Tab-separated table of N, CA and C in Angstrom:
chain	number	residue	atom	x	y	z
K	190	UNK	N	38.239	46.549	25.454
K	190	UNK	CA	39.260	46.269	26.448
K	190	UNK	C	38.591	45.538	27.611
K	191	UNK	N	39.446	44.484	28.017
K	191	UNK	CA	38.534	43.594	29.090
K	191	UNK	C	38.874	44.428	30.613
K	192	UNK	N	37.898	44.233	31.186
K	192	UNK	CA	37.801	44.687	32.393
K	192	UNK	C	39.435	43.287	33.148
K	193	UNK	N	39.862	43.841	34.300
K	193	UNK	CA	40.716	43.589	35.102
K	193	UNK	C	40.236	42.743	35.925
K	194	UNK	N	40.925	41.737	36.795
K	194	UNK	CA	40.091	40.921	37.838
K	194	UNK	C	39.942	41.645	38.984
K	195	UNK	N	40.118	42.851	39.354
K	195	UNK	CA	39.878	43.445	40.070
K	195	UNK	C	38.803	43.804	39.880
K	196	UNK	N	38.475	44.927	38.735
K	196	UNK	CA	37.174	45.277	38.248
K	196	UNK	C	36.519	44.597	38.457
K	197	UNK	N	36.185	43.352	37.977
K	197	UNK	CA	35.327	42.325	37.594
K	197	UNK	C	34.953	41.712	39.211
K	198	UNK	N	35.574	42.102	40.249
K	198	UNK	CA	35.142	41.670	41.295
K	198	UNK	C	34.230	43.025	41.815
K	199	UNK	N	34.604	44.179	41.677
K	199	UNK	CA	33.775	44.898	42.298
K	199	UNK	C	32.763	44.923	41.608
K	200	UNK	N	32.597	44.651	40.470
K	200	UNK	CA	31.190	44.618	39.529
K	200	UNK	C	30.426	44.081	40.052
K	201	UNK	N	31.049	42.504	40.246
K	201	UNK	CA	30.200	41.588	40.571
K	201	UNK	C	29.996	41.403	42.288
K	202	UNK	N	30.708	42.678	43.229
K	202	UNK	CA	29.966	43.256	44.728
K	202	UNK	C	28.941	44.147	44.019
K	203	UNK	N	29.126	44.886	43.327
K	203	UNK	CA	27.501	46.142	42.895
K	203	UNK	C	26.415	45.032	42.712
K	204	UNK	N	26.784	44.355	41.862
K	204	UNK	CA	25.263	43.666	41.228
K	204	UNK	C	25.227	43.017	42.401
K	205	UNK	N	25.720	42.205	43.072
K	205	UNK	CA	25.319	41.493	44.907
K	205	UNK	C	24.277	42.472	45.447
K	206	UNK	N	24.912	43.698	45.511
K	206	UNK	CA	24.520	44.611	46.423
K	206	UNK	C	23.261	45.210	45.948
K	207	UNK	N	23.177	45.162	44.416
K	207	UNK	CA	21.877	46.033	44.439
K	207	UNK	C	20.655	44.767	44.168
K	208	UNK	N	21.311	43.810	43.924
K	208	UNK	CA	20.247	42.653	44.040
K	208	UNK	C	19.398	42.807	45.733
K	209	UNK	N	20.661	42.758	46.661
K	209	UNK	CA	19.957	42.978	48.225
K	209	UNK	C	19.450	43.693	48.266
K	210	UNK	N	19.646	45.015	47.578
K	210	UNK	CA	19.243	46.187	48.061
K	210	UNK	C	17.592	46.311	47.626
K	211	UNK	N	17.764	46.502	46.386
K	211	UNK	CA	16.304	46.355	45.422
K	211	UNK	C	16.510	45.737	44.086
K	212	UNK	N	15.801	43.924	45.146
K	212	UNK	CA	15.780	43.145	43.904
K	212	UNK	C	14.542	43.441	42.451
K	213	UNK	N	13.384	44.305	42.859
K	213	UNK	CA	12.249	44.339	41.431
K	213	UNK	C	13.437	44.919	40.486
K	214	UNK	N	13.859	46.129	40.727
K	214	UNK	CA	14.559	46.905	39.884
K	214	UNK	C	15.563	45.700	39.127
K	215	UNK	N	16.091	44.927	40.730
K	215	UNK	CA	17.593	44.780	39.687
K	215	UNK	C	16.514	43.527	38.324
K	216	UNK	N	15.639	42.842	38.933
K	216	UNK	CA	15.098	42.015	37.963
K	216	UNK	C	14.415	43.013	36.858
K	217	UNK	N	14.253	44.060	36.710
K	217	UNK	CA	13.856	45.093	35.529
K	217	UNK	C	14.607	45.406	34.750
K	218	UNK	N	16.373	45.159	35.488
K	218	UNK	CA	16.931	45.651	34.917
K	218	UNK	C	17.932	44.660	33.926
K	219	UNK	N	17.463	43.271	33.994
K	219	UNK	CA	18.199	42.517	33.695
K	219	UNK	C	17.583	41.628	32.163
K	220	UNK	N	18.494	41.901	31.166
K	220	UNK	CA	18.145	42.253	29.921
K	220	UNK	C	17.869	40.479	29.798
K	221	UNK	N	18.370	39.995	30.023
K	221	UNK	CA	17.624	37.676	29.518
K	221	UNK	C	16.696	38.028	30.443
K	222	UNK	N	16.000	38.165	31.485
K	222	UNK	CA	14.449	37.873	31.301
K	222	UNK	C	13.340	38.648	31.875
K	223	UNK	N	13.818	39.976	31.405
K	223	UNK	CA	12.961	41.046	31.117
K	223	UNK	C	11.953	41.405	29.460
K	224	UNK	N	10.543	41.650	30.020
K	224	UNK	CA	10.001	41.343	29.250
K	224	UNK	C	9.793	42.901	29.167
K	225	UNK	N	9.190	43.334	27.630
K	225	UNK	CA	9.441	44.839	27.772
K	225	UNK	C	8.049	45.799	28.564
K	226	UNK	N	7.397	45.052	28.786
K	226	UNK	CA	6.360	45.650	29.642
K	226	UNK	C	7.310	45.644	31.375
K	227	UNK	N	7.971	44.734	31.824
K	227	UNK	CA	8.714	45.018	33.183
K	227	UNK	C	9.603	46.158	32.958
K	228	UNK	N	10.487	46.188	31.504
K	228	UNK	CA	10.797	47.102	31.554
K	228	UNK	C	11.115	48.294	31.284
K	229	UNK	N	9.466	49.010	31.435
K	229	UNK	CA	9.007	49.727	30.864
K	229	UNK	C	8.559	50.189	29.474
K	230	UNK	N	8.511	49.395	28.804
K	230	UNK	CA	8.156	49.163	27.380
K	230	UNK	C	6.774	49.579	26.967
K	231	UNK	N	6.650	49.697	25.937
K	231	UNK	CA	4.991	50.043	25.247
K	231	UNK	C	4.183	48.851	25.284
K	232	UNK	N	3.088	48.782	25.928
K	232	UNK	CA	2.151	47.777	25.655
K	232	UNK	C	1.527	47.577	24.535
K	233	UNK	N	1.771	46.434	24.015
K	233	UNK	CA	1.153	45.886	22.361
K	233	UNK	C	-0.243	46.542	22.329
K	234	UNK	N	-0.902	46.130	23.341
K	234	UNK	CA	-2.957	46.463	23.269
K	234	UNK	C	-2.611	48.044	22.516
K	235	UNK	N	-2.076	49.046	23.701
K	235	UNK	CA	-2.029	50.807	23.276
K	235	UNK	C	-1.407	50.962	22.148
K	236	UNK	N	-0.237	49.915	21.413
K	236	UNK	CA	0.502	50.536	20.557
K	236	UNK	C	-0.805	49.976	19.198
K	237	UNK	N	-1.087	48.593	19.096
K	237	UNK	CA	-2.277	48.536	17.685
K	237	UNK	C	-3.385	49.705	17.962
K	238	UNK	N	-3.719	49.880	19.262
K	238	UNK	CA	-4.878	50.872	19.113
K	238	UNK	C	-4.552	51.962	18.788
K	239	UNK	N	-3.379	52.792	18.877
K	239	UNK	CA	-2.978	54.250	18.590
K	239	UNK	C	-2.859	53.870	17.338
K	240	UNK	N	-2.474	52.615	16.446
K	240	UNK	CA	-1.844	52.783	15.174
K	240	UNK	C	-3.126	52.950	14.545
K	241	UNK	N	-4.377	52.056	14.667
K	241	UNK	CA	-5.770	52.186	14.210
K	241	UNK	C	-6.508	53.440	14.880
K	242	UNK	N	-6.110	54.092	15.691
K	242	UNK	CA	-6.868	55.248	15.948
K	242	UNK	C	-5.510	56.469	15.073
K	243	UNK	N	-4.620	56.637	14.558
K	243	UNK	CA	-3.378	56.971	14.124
K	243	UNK	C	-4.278	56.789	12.244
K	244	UNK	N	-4.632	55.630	12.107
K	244	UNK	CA	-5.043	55.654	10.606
K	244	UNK	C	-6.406	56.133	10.257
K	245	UNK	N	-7.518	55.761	11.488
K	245	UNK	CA	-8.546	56.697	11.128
K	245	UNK	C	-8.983	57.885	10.897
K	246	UNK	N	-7.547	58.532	11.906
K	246	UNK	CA	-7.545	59.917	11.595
K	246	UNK	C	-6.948	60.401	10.562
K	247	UNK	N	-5.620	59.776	9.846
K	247	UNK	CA	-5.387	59.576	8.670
K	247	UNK	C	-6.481	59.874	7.524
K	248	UNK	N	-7.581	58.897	7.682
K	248	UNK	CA	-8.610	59.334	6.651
K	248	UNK	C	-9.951	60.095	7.016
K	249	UNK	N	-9.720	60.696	7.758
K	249	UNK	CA	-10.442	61.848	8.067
K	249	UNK	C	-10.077	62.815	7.785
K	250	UNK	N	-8.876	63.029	8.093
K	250	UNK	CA	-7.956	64.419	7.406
K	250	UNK	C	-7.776	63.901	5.861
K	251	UNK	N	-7.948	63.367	5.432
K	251	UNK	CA	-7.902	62.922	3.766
K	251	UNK	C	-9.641	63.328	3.201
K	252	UNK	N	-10.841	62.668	3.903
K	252	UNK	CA	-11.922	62.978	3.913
K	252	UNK	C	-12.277	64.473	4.107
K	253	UNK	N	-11.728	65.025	5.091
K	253	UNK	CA	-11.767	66.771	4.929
K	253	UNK	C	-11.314	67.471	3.909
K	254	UNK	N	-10.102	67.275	3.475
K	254	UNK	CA	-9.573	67.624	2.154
K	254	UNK	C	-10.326	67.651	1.338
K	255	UNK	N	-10.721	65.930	0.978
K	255	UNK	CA	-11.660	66.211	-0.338
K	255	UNK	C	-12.714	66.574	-0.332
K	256	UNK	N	-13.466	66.854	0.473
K	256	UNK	CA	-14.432	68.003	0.914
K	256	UNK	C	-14.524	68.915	1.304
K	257	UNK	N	-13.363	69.485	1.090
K	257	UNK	CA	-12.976	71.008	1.763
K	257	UNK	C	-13.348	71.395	2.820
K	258	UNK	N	-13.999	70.878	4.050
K	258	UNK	CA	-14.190	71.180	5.284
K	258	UNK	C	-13.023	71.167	5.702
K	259	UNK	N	-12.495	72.622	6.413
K	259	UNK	CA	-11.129	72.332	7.323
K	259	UNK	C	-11.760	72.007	8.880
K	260	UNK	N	-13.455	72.054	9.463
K	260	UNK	CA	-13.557	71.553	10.719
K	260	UNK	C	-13.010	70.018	10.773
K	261	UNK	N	-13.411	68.985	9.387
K	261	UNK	CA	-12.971	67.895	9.326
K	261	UNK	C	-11.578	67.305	9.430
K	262	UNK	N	-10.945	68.105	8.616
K	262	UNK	CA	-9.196	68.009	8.815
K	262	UNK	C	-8.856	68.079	10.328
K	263	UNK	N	-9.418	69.404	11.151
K	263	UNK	CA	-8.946	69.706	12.180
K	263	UNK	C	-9.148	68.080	12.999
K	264	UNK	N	-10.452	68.245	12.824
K	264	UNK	CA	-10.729	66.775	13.406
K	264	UNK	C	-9.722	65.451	13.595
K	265	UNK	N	-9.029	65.130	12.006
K	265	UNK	CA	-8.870	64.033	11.635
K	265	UNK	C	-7.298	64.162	12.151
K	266	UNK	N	-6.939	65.473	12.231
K	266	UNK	CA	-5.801	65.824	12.391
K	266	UNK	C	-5.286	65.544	13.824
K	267	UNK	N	-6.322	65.871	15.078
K	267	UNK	CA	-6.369	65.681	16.124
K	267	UNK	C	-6.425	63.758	16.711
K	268	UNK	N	-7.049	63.072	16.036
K	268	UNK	CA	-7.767	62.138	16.341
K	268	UNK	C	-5.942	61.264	15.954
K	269	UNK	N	-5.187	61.593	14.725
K	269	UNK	CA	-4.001	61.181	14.702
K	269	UNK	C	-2.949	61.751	15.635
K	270	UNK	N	-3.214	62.313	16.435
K	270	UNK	CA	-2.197	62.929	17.170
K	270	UNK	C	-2.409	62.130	18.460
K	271	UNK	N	-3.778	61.891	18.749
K	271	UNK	CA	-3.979	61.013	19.530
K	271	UNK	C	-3.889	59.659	19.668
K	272	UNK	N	-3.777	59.396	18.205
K	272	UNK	CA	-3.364	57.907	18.061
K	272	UNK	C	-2.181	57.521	18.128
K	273	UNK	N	-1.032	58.844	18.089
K	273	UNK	CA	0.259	58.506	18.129
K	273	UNK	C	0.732	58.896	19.565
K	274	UNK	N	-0.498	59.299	20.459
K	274	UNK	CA	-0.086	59.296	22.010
K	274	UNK	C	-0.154	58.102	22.743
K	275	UNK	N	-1.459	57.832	21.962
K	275	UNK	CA	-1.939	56.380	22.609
K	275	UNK	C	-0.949	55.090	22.293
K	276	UNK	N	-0.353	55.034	21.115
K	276	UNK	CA	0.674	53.969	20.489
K	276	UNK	C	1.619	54.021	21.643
K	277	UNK	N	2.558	55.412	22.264
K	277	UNK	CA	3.486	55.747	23.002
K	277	UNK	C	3.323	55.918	23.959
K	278	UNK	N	2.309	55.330	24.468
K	278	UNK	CA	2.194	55.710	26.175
K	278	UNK	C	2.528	54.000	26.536
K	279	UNK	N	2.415	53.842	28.173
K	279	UNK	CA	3.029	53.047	28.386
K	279	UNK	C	1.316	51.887	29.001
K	280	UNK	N	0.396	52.808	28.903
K	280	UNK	CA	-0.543	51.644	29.606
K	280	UNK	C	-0.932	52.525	30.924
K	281	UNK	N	-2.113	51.606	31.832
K	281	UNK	CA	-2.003	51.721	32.776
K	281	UNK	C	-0.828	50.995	33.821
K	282	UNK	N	-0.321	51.946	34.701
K	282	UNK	CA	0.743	51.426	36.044
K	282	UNK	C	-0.150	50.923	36.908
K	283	UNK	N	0.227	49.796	37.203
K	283	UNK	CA	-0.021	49.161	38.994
K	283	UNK	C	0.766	49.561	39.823
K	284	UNK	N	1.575	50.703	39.724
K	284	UNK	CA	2.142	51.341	40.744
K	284	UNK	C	1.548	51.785	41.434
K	285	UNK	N	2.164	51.775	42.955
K	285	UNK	CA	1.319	52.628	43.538
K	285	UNK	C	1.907	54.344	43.200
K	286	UNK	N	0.821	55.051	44.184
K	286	UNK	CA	1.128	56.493	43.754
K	286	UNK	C	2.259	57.178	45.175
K	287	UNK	N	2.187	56.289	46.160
K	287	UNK	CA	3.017	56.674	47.437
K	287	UNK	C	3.827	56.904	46.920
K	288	UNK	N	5.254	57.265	48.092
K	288	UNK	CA	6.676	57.979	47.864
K	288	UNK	C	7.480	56.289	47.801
K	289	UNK	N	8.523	57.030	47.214
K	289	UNK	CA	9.570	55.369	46.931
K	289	UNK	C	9.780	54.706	48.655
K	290	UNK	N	9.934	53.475	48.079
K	290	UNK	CA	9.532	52.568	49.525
K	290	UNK	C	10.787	51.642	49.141
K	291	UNK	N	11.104	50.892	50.382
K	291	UNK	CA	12.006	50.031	49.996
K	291	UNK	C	11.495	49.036	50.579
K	292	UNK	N	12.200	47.899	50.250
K	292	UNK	CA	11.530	46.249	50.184
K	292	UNK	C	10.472	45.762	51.497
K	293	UNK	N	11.167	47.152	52.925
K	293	UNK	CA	10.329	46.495	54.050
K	293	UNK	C	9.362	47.846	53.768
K	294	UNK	N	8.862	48.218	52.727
K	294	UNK	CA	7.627	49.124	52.906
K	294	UNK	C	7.915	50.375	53.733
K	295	UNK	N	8.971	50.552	54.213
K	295	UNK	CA	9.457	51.800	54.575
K	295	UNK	C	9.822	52.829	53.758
K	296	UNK	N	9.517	54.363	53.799
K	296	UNK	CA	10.115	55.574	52.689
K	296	UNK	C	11.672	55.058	52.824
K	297	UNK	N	12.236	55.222	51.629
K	297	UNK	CA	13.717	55.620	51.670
K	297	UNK	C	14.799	56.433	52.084
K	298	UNK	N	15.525	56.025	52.964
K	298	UNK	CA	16.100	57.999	53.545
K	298	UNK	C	17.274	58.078	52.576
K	299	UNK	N	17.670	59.302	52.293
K	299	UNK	CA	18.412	59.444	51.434
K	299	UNK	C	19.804	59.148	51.639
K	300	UNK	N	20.322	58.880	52.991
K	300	UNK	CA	21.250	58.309	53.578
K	300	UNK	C	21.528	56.936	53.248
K	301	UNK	N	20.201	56.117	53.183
K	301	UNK	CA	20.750	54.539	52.408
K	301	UNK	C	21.119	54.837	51.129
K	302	UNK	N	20.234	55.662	50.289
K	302	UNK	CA	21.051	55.894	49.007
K	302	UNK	C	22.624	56.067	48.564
K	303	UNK	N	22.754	57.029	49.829
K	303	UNK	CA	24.045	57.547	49.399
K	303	UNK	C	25.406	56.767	49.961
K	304	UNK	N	25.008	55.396	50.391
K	304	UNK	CA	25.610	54.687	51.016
K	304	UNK	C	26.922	53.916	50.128
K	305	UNK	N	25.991	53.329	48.970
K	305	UNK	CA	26.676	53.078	47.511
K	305	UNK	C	27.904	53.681	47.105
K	306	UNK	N	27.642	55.110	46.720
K	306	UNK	CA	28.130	56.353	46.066
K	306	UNK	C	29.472	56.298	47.322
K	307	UNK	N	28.826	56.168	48.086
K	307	UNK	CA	30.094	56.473	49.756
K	307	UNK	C	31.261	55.266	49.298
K	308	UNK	N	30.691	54.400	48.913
K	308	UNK	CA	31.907	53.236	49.022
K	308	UNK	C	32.160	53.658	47.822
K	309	UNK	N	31.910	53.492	46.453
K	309	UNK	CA	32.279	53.891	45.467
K	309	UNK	C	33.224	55.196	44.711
K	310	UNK	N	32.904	56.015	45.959
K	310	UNK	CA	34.257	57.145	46.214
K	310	UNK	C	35.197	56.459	46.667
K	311	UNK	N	35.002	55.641	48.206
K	311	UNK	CA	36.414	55.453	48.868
K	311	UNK	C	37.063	54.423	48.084
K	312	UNK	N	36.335	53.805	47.553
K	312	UNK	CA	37.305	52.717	46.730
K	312	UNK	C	37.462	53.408	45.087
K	313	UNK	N	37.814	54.768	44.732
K	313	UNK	CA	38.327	55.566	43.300
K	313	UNK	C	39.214	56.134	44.292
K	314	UNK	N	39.074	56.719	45.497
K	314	UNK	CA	40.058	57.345	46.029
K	314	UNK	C	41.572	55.868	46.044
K	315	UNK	N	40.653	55.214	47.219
K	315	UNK	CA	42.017	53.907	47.017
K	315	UNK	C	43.204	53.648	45.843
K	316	UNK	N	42.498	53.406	44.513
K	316	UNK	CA	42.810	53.486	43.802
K	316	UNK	C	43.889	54.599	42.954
K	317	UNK	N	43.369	55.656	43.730
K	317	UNK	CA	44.547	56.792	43.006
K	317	UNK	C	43.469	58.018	42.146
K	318	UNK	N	42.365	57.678	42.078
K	318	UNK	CA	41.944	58.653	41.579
K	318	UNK	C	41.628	58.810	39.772
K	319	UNK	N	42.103	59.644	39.118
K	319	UNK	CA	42.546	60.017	37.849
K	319	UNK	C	43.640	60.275	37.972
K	320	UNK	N	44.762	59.876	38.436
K	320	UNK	CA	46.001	59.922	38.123
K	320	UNK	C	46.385	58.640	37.902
């Protein structure tokens, strides 16, 4: 069902607004030319290395078996568990570790947040609500 020209105008005030508000995000969030490391995606380097650290342990726990060492299994067993952490992690962040900041490097008060949400009530109320 197509959105209304009404709709379609307040859509297109949100995306205005959160472009001003916080453009990295809105560019993270924007599926033509986001790359999957911006957004938030697995890095290729961690995902081949977990898959090759994922198969060596593979045959280590195969190598324990046929030698009946279970220290070896334990081993091989571990070393794949780690390879399937390392595949799924995301990399190192260049984030910083501070509290969320907004564009002028200031903390965020939770009052600009809720600024959005504020109009976005009064204009469902306008509207009528769920009735």
């Amino acid at each position: 069902m197509p959105l209304s020209e009404h709709e379609q105008k307040l859509l297109e005030q949100l995306e205005q607004q959160l472009n001003a508000e916080d453009p990295k995000f809105a560019r993270s969030m924007d599926s033509e030319g986001s790359s999957s490391r911006a957004s938030g995606g697995v890095s290729v380097r961690y995902l081949v290395l977990g898959i090759v650290v994922a198969i060596v342990g593979l045959a280590v726990v195969l190598a324990g078996v046929a030698t009946k060492l279970i220290v070896l299994g334990v081993v091989g067993f571990l070393l794949m568990g780690f390879g399937v952490y390392m595949a799924t992690s995301k990399g190192s962040s260049r984030k910083g570790r501070g509290g969320e900041k907004s564009r002028g490097g200031r903390p965020t008060s939770p009052q600009n947040q809720s600024t959005l949400i504020q109009k976005l009530e009064k204009k469902w109320e306008e509207r009528g609500g769920l009735s």
